[in-house]
mmCIF file of C-alpha atoms and ligand atoms in Angstrom:
data_model
loop_
_atom_site.group_PDB
_atom_site.id
_atom_site.type_symbol
_atom_site.label_atom_id
_atom_site.label_comp_id
_atom_site.label_asym_id
_atom_site.label_seq_id
_atom_site.Cartn_x
_atom_site.Cartn_y
_atom_site.Cartn_z
ATOM 1 C CA UNK A 1 -20.719 -0.119 -9.352
ATOM 2 C CA UNK A 2 -21.138 3.484 -10.475
ATOM 3 C CA UNK A 3 -17.512 4.499 -10.213
ATOM 4 C CA UNK A 4 -14.566 2.399 -11.322
ATOM 5 C CA UNK A 5 -11.945 0.813 -9.105
ATOM 6 C CA UNK A 6 -8.610 -0.398 -10.439
ATOM 7 C CA UNK A 7 -7.083 -2.682 -7.800
ATOM 8 C CA UNK A 8 -3.327 -3.255 -7.589
ATOM 9 C CA UNK A 9 -1.946 -5.707 -5.037
ATOM 10 C CA UNK A 10 1.430 -7.288 -4.441
ATOM 11 C CA UNK A 11 4.372 -7.573 -2.035
ATOM 12 C CA UNK A 12 6.620 -4.725 -0.813
ATOM 13 C CA UNK A 13 8.728 -3.131 -3.532
ATOM 14 C CA UNK A 14 6.854 -4.677 -6.465
ATOM 15 C CA UNK A 15 6.331 -1.150 -7.804
ATOM 16 C CA UNK A 16 2.646 -0.817 -6.940
ATOM 17 C CA UNK A 17 2.556 2.775 -5.689
ATOM 18 C CA UNK A 18 4.735 4.248 -8.442
ATOM 19 C CA UNK A 19 2.764 2.475 -11.124
ATOM 20 C CA UNK A 20 -0.589 3.276 -9.471
ATOM 21 C CA UNK A 21 0.304 6.958 -9.293
ATOM 22 C CA UNK A 22 1.323 7.082 -12.986
ATOM 23 C CA UNK A 23 -1.746 5.122 -14.070
ATOM 24 C CA UNK A 24 -4.077 7.355 -12.062
ATOM 25 C CA UNK A 25 -2.627 10.467 -13.724
ATOM 26 C CA UNK A 26 -3.013 8.916 -17.206
ATOM 27 C CA UNK A 27 -6.648 7.999 -16.553
ATOM 28 C CA UNK A 28 -7.599 11.065 -14.498
ATOM 29 C CA UNK A 29 -8.437 8.830 -11.525
ATOM 30 C CA UNK A 30 -7.678 9.417 -7.838
ATOM 31 C CA UNK A 31 -4.830 7.346 -6.417
ATOM 32 C CA UNK A 32 -5.310 5.710 -3.011
ATOM 33 C CA UNK A 33 -2.081 4.350 -1.540
ATOM 34 C CA UNK A 34 -3.587 2.131 1.172
ATOM 35 C CA UNK A 35 -0.154 1.289 2.602
ATOM 36 C CA UNK A 36 0.281 4.959 3.484
ATOM 37 C CA UNK A 37 -2.824 4.723 5.710
ATOM 38 C CA UNK A 38 -1.290 1.847 7.690
ATOM 39 C CA UNK A 39 1.951 3.813 7.753
ATOM 40 C CA UNK A 40 0.175 6.917 9.118
ATOM 41 C CA UNK A 41 -1.307 4.832 11.950
ATOM 42 C CA UNK A 42 2.126 3.325 12.638
ATOM 43 C CA UNK A 43 3.511 6.858 12.790
ATOM 44 C CA UNK A 44 0.883 7.753 15.434
ATOM 45 C CA UNK A 45 1.980 4.708 17.482
ATOM 46 C CA UNK A 46 5.679 5.668 17.276
ATOM 47 C CA UNK A 47 5.082 9.376 17.886
ATOM 48 C CA UNK A 48 2.934 8.785 20.972
ATOM 49 C CA UNK A 49 5.198 6.013 22.234
ATOM 50 C CA UNK A 50 2.352 3.497 22.330
ATOM 51 C CA UNK A 51 3.375 -0.099 23.024
ATOM 52 C CA UNK A 52 2.931 -2.054 19.795
ATOM 53 C CA UNK A 53 1.103 -4.773 21.773
ATOM 54 C CA UNK A 54 -1.351 -2.329 23.324
ATOM 55 C CA UNK A 55 -4.064 -2.863 20.725
ATOM 56 C CA UNK A 56 -6.705 -0.944 22.699
ATOM 57 C CA UNK A 57 -4.536 2.191 22.872
ATOM 58 C CA UNK A 58 -3.668 1.908 19.165
ATOM 59 C CA UNK A 59 -7.352 1.697 18.221
ATOM 60 C CA UNK A 60 -8.279 4.529 20.595
ATOM 61 C CA UNK A 61 -5.653 6.949 19.256
ATOM 62 C CA UNK A 62 -6.370 5.998 15.643
ATOM 63 C CA UNK A 63 -10.076 6.708 16.114
ATOM 64 C CA UNK A 64 -9.215 10.056 17.676
ATOM 65 C CA UNK A 65 -6.994 11.123 14.780
ATOM 66 C CA UNK A 66 -7.869 12.551 11.391
ATOM 67 C CA UNK A 67 -6.060 11.047 8.432
ATOM 68 C CA UNK A 68 -6.562 12.735 5.043
ATOM 69 C CA UNK A 69 -5.230 12.394 1.524
ATOM 70 C CA UNK A 70 -4.756 15.551 -0.518
ATOM 71 C CA UNK A 71 -2.760 16.023 -3.747
ATOM 72 C CA UNK A 72 -0.830 12.794 -3.246
ATOM 73 C CA UNK A 73 0.182 13.792 0.293
ATOM 74 C CA UNK A 74 -1.013 12.302 3.560
ATOM 75 C CA UNK A 75 -2.008 14.448 6.512
ATOM 76 C CA UNK A 76 -2.347 13.544 10.159
ATOM 77 C CA UNK A 77 -4.505 16.016 12.075
ATOM 78 C CA UNK A 78 -3.770 18.597 9.364
ATOM 79 C CA UNK A 79 0.006 18.066 9.315
ATOM 80 C CA UNK A 80 1.716 16.673 6.200
ATOM 81 C CA UNK A 81 3.495 13.458 7.259
ATOM 82 C CA UNK A 82 4.275 12.137 3.739
ATOM 83 C CA UNK A 83 8.038 12.087 4.386
ATOM 84 C CA UNK A 84 7.862 10.749 7.958
ATOM 85 C CA UNK A 85 5.835 7.663 6.996
ATOM 86 C CA UNK A 86 8.680 6.535 4.685
ATOM 87 C CA UNK A 87 11.238 6.368 7.489
ATOM 88 C CA UNK A 88 12.653 2.965 8.309
ATOM 89 C CA UNK A 89 11.276 2.979 11.871
ATOM 90 C CA UNK A 90 7.839 2.909 10.246
ATOM 91 C CA UNK A 91 8.904 0.189 7.762
ATOM 92 C CA UNK A 92 9.919 -2.170 10.531
ATOM 93 C CA UNK A 93 6.683 -1.782 12.559
ATOM 94 C CA UNK A 94 3.941 -1.298 9.990
ATOM 95 C CA UNK A 95 3.245 -4.997 9.336
ATOM 96 C CA UNK A 96 2.429 -5.508 13.023
ATOM 97 C CA UNK A 97 -0.077 -2.636 12.963
ATOM 98 C CA UNK A 98 -1.594 -3.989 9.732
ATOM 99 C CA UNK A 99 -2.311 -7.305 11.488
ATOM 100 C CA UNK A 100 -4.903 -5.735 13.801
ATOM 101 C CA UNK A 101 -8.420 -6.479 12.436
ATOM 102 C CA UNK A 102 -9.997 -3.314 13.924
ATOM 103 C CA UNK A 103 -7.292 -1.173 12.300
ATOM 104 C CA UNK A 104 -7.874 -2.933 8.981
ATOM 105 C CA UNK A 105 -11.608 -2.132 9.260
ATOM 106 C CA UNK A 106 -10.851 1.558 9.796
ATOM 107 C CA UNK A 107 -8.534 1.608 6.759
ATOM 108 C CA UNK A 108 -11.067 -0.276 4.594
ATOM 109 C CA UNK A 109 -13.755 2.275 5.484
ATOM 110 C CA UNK A 110 -11.518 5.232 4.613
ATOM 111 C CA UNK A 111 -10.839 3.682 1.175
ATOM 112 C CA UNK A 112 -14.490 2.833 0.457
ATOM 113 C CA UNK A 113 -15.559 6.322 1.455
ATOM 114 C CA UNK A 114 -13.107 7.916 -0.988
ATOM 115 C CA UNK A 115 -14.152 5.509 -3.776
ATOM 116 C CA UNK A 116 -17.865 6.128 -3.228
ATOM 117 C CA UNK A 117 -17.916 9.198 -5.459
ATOM 118 C CA UNK A 118 -14.908 8.985 -7.748
ATOM 119 C CA UNK A 119 -12.917 6.655 -9.980
ATOM 120 C CA UNK A 120 -9.888 5.328 -8.155
ATOM 121 C CA UNK A 121 -6.667 3.393 -8.581
ATOM 122 C CA UNK A 122 -5.990 1.680 -5.247
ATOM 123 C CA UNK A 123 -2.816 -0.165 -4.330
ATOM 124 C CA UNK A 124 -2.167 -2.430 -1.357
ATOM 125 C CA UNK A 125 -2.266 -6.060 -0.267
ATOM 126 C CA UNK A 126 -5.979 -6.884 0.034
ATOM 127 C CA UNK A 127 -7.609 -4.527 -2.445
ATOM 128 C CA UNK A 128 -8.806 -7.113 -4.970
ATOM 129 C CA UNK A 129 -9.611 -9.737 -2.334
ATOM 130 C CA UNK A 130 -11.254 -7.780 0.509
ATOM 131 C CA UNK A 131 -11.579 -4.026 0.027
ATOM 132 C CA UNK A 132 -12.955 -3.982 -3.540
ATOM 133 C CA UNK A 133 -13.739 -7.584 -4.546
ATOM 134 C CA UNK A 134 -15.906 -6.248 -7.407
ATOM 135 C CA UNK A 135 -13.231 -3.942 -8.823
ATOM 136 C CA UNK A 136 -13.400 -3.136 -12.548
ATOM 137 C CA UNK A 137 -9.972 -4.726 -13.044
ATOM 138 C CA UNK A 138 -7.412 -6.287 -10.695
ATOM 139 C CA UNK A 139 -3.650 -6.528 -11.048
ATOM 140 C CA UNK A 140 -1.149 -8.416 -8.933
ATOM 141 C CA UNK A 141 2.389 -7.053 -9.279
ATOM 142 C CA UNK A 142 5.460 -8.957 -8.275
ATOM 143 C CA UNK A 143 9.240 -8.801 -8.845
ATOM 144 C CA UNK A 144 12.322 -10.710 -7.736
ATOM 145 C CA UNK A 145 13.355 -10.182 -4.098
ATOM 146 C CA UNK A 146 16.668 -8.651 -5.251
ATOM 147 C CA UNK A 147 14.907 -6.034 -7.340
ATOM 148 C CA UNK A 148 12.316 -5.281 -4.669
ATOM 149 C CA UNK A 149 15.036 -4.794 -2.036
ATOM 150 C CA UNK A 150 17.009 -2.502 -4.353
ATOM 151 C CA UNK A 151 13.948 -0.355 -5.051
ATOM 152 C CA UNK A 152 13.096 -0.004 -1.356
ATOM 153 C CA UNK A 153 16.719 0.764 -0.510
ATOM 154 C CA UNK A 154 16.878 3.510 -3.138
ATOM 155 C CA UNK A 155 13.637 4.996 -1.754
ATOM 156 C CA UNK A 156 15.054 5.358 1.785
ATOM 157 C CA UNK A 157 15.770 8.890 2.913
ATOM 158 C CA UNK A 158 18.296 7.676 5.499
ATOM 159 C CA UNK A 159 20.104 5.060 3.361
ATOM 160 C CA UNK A 160 23.444 5.573 5.029
ATOM 161 C CA UNK A 161 22.104 3.886 8.162
ATOM 162 C CA UNK A 162 21.326 0.561 6.430
ATOM 163 C CA UNK A 163 22.845 -1.969 4.060
ATOM 164 C CA UNK A 164 21.002 -3.407 1.099
ATOM 165 C CA UNK A 165 21.208 -6.827 2.791
ATOM 166 C CA UNK A 166 19.422 -5.470 5.906
ATOM 167 C CA UNK A 167 16.636 -4.013 3.778
ATOM 168 C CA UNK A 168 16.301 -7.319 1.931
ATOM 169 C CA UNK A 169 15.927 -9.162 5.249
ATOM 170 C CA UNK A 170 13.296 -6.673 6.419
ATOM 171 C CA UNK A 171 11.292 -7.119 3.213
ATOM 172 C CA UNK A 172 11.370 -10.906 3.510
ATOM 173 C CA UNK A 173 10.126 -10.604 7.100
ATOM 174 C CA UNK A 174 7.402 -8.115 6.130
ATOM 175 C CA UNK A 175 6.213 -10.288 3.236
ATOM 176 C CA UNK A 176 6.048 -13.259 5.589
ATOM 177 C CA UNK A 177 3.893 -11.380 8.121
ATOM 178 C CA UNK A 178 1.663 -9.847 5.396
ATOM 179 C CA UNK A 179 1.121 -13.232 3.720
ATOM 180 C CA UNK A 180 0.547 -15.274 6.865
ATOM 181 C CA UNK A 181 -1.614 -12.977 9.002
ATOM 182 C CA UNK A 182 -5.173 -14.039 9.693
ATOM 183 C CA UNK A 183 -6.956 -10.818 8.687
ATOM 184 C CA UNK A 184 -6.982 -10.241 4.900
ATOM 185 C CA UNK A 185 -3.551 -11.698 4.101
ATOM 186 C CA UNK A 186 -1.624 -10.719 0.986
ATOM 187 C CA UNK A 187 -2.736 -12.994 -1.812
ATOM 188 C CA UNK A 188 -3.516 -12.795 -5.491
ATOM 189 C CA UNK A 189 -7.251 -12.615 -6.236
ATOM 190 C CA UNK A 190 -8.381 -15.381 -8.584
ATOM 191 C CA UNK A 191 -9.405 -12.862 -11.218
ATOM 192 C CA UNK A 192 -6.276 -10.670 -10.904
ATOM 193 C CA UNK A 193 -3.834 -10.256 -13.789
ATOM 194 C CA UNK A 194 -0.289 -11.147 -12.730
ATOM 195 C CA UNK A 195 2.505 -8.831 -13.894
ATOM 196 C CA UNK A 196 6.167 -9.474 -13.055
ATOM 197 C CA UNK A 197 7.816 -6.041 -13.012
ATOM 198 C CA UNK A 198 11.421 -7.352 -12.751
ATOM 199 C CA UNK A 199 13.591 -5.587 -15.324
ATOM 200 C CA UNK A 200 10.694 -3.401 -16.490
ATOM 201 C CA UNK A 201 10.495 0.354 -16.082
ATOM 202 C CA UNK A 202 7.379 2.203 -14.904
ATOM 203 C CA UNK A 203 6.269 3.127 -18.439
ATOM 204 C CA UNK A 204 6.479 -0.464 -19.600
ATOM 205 C CA UNK A 205 4.367 -1.712 -16.703
ATOM 206 C CA UNK A 206 1.810 1.090 -17.103
ATOM 207 C CA UNK A 207 1.531 0.375 -20.855
ATOM 208 C CA UNK A 208 0.922 -3.279 -20.116
ATOM 209 C CA UNK A 209 -1.822 -2.357 -17.655
ATOM 210 C CA UNK A 210 -3.419 0.105 -20.070
ATOM 211 C CA UNK A 211 -3.520 -2.649 -22.655
ATOM 212 C CA UNK A 212 -5.446 -4.959 -20.285
ATOM 213 C CA UNK A 213 -7.724 -2.076 -19.283
ATOM 214 C CA UNK A 214 -8.473 -1.304 -22.930
ATOM 215 C CA UNK A 215 -9.480 -4.936 -23.529
ATOM 216 C CA UNK A 216 -11.892 -4.687 -20.571
ATOM 217 C CA UNK A 217 -13.693 -1.733 -22.112
ATOM 218 C CA UNK A 218 -14.197 1.956 -21.619
ATOM 219 C CA UNK A 219 -12.543 3.683 -18.643
HETATM 220 O O1 DC B 1 2.895 -0.840 0.482
HETATM 221 P P1 DC B 1 3.556 -0.376 1.787
HETATM 222 O O2 DC B 1 4.939 -0.885 1.970
HETATM 223 O O3 DC B 1 3.467 1.100 1.956
HETATM 224 O O4 DC B 1 2.663 -1.036 2.919
HETATM 225 C C1 DC B 1 3.003 -0.910 4.262
HETATM 226 C C2 DC B 1 2.474 -2.083 5.059
HETATM 227 O O5 DC B 1 1.062 -1.979 5.187
HETATM 228 C C3 DC B 1 2.749 -3.474 4.485
HETATM 229 O O6 DC B 1 3.774 -4.137 5.183
HETATM 230 C C4 DC B 1 1.486 -4.236 4.659
HETATM 231 C C5 DC B 1 0.454 -3.238 5.037
HETATM 232 N N1 DC B 1 -0.635 -3.134 4.074
HETATM 233 C C6 DC B 1 -1.682 -4.012 4.218
HETATM 234 O O7 DC B 1 -1.657 -4.875 5.080
HETATM 235 N N2 DC B 1 -2.770 -3.885 3.416
HETATM 236 C C7 DC B 1 -2.802 -2.960 2.455
HETATM 237 N N3 DC B 1 -3.889 -2.855 1.668
HETATM 238 C C8 DC B 1 -1.717 -2.076 2.275
HETATM 239 C C9 DC B 1 -0.618 -2.211 3.111
#
């Protein structure tokens, strides 16, 4: 592989995106937040009022849309939707969209295209297992359910509408769907390094990763 891929997988709220972003800046790599691609497609479904069971319509509208990453923002048909994809309406539907094999194929292709000519840090659920099985290094991040729920709750823009308990329930449900779906379920790759981020701050986790990367060789 000419360019390097650093794969980071794990359940919701394990700290993947924050850590991936920081790591990518430290290494001068491009960060691909694959969850944001599934979120962008979910946003299309909500915005157009497509029935979540109407797989054909979801595929059709996804194929007719342009999704781009630029400077850590995500654009749908040229419009920045970085804030919208973090809304809780997207949180509650995204796992259903991510179950659709054809949608997964589209998202895999977007990621591989970006990684074809640059070094990347990619975070998601199936990066080390399906998208980049030959990645330079693979990490699997996890954390206690309490900590993951707290992080996701703090991230919400419209916190006042939800309790921490509700968010915790949603995460448990999402993890269940992500882990038990047929197409590329969430699971730790055999050669992934497991890091429990409970009680650790971003710098501590990034330092740990940089240590493992340095053992692997030049980046
Ligand atoms: O990491 P996140 O919460 O932004 O991810 C949103 C959803 O997208 C998550 O519930 C599962 C799905 N996802 C996936 O199936 N595969 C990926 N590589 C990334 C995310």
